[in-house]
Tab-separated table of C-alpha atoms in Angstrom:
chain	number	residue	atom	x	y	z
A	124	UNK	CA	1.250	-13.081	2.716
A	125	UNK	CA	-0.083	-12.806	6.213
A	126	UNK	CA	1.254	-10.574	9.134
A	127	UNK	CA	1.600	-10.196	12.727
A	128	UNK	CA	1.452	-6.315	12.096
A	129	UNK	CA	-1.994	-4.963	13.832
A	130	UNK	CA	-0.986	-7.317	16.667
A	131	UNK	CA	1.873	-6.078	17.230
A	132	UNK	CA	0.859	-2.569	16.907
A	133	UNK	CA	-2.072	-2.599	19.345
A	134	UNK	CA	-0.628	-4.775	22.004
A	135	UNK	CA	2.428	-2.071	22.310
A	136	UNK	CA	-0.361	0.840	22.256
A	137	UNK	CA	0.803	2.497	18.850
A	138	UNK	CA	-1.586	3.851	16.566
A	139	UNK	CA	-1.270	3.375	12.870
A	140	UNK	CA	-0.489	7.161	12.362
A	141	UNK	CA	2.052	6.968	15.151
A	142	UNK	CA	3.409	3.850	12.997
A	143	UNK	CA	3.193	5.060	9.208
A	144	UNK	CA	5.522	8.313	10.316
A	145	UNK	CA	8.413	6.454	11.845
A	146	UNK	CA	8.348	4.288	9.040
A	147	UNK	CA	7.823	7.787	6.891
A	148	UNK	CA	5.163	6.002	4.784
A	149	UNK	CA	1.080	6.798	4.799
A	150	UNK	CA	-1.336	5.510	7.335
A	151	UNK	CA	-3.480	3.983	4.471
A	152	UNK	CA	0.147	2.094	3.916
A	153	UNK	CA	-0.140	0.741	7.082
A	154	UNK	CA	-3.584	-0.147	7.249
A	155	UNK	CA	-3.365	-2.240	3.814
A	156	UNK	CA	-0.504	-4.014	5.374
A	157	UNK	CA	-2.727	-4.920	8.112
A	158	UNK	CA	-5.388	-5.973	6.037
A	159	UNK	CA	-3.271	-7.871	3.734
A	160	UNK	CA	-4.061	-5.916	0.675
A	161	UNK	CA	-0.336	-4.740	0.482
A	162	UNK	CA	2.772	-6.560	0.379
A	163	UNK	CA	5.883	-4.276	1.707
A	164	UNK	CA	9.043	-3.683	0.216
A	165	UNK	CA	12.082	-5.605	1.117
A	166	UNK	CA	13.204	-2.051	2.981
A	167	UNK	CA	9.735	-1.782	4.835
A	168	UNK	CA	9.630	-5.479	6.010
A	169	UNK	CA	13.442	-4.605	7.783
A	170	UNK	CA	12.422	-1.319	8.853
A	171	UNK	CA	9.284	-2.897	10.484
A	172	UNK	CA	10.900	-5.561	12.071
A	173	UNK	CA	13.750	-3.314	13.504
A	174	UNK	CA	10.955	-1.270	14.502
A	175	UNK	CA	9.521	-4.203	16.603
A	176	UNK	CA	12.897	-5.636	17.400
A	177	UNK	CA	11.993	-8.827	15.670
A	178	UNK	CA	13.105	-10.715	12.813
A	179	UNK	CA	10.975	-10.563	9.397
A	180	UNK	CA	9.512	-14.163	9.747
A	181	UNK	CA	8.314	-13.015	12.849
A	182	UNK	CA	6.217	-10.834	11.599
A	183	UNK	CA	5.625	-11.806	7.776
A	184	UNK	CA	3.968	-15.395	7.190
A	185	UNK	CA	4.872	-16.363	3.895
A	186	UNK	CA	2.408	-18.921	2.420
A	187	UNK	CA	2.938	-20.904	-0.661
A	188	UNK	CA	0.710	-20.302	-3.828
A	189	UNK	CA	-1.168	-23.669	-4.222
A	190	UNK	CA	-0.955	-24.459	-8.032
């Protein structure tokens, strides 16, 4: 799943570590989120896009598995 996460974060000026404690999880959360390594909880993705005042699929790109 892809993200609008780091692009979000930098264009508002907040800072991964600034980001990771009002969401109360770890930077290195944050940064595999970024990077795609990590796919959030259902809680995380609604905290996040509270957080950002936007809706999940505004943030989150889900992408169909090819089979």
């Amino acid at each position: 799943m892809k993200n609008k996460l780091e692009e979000l974060r930098k264009a508002r000026g907040i800072k991964q570590e600034e980001l990771a404690d009002a969401m109360q999880v770890s930077r290195q959360t944050i940064g595999s989120l970024e990077n795609g390594r990590y796919n959030p909880s259902i809680l995380l993705a609604f905290k996040l896009a509270k957080y950002f005042e936007m809706s999940i699929e505004d943030i989150f790109i889900y992408e169909e598995e090819s089979e």
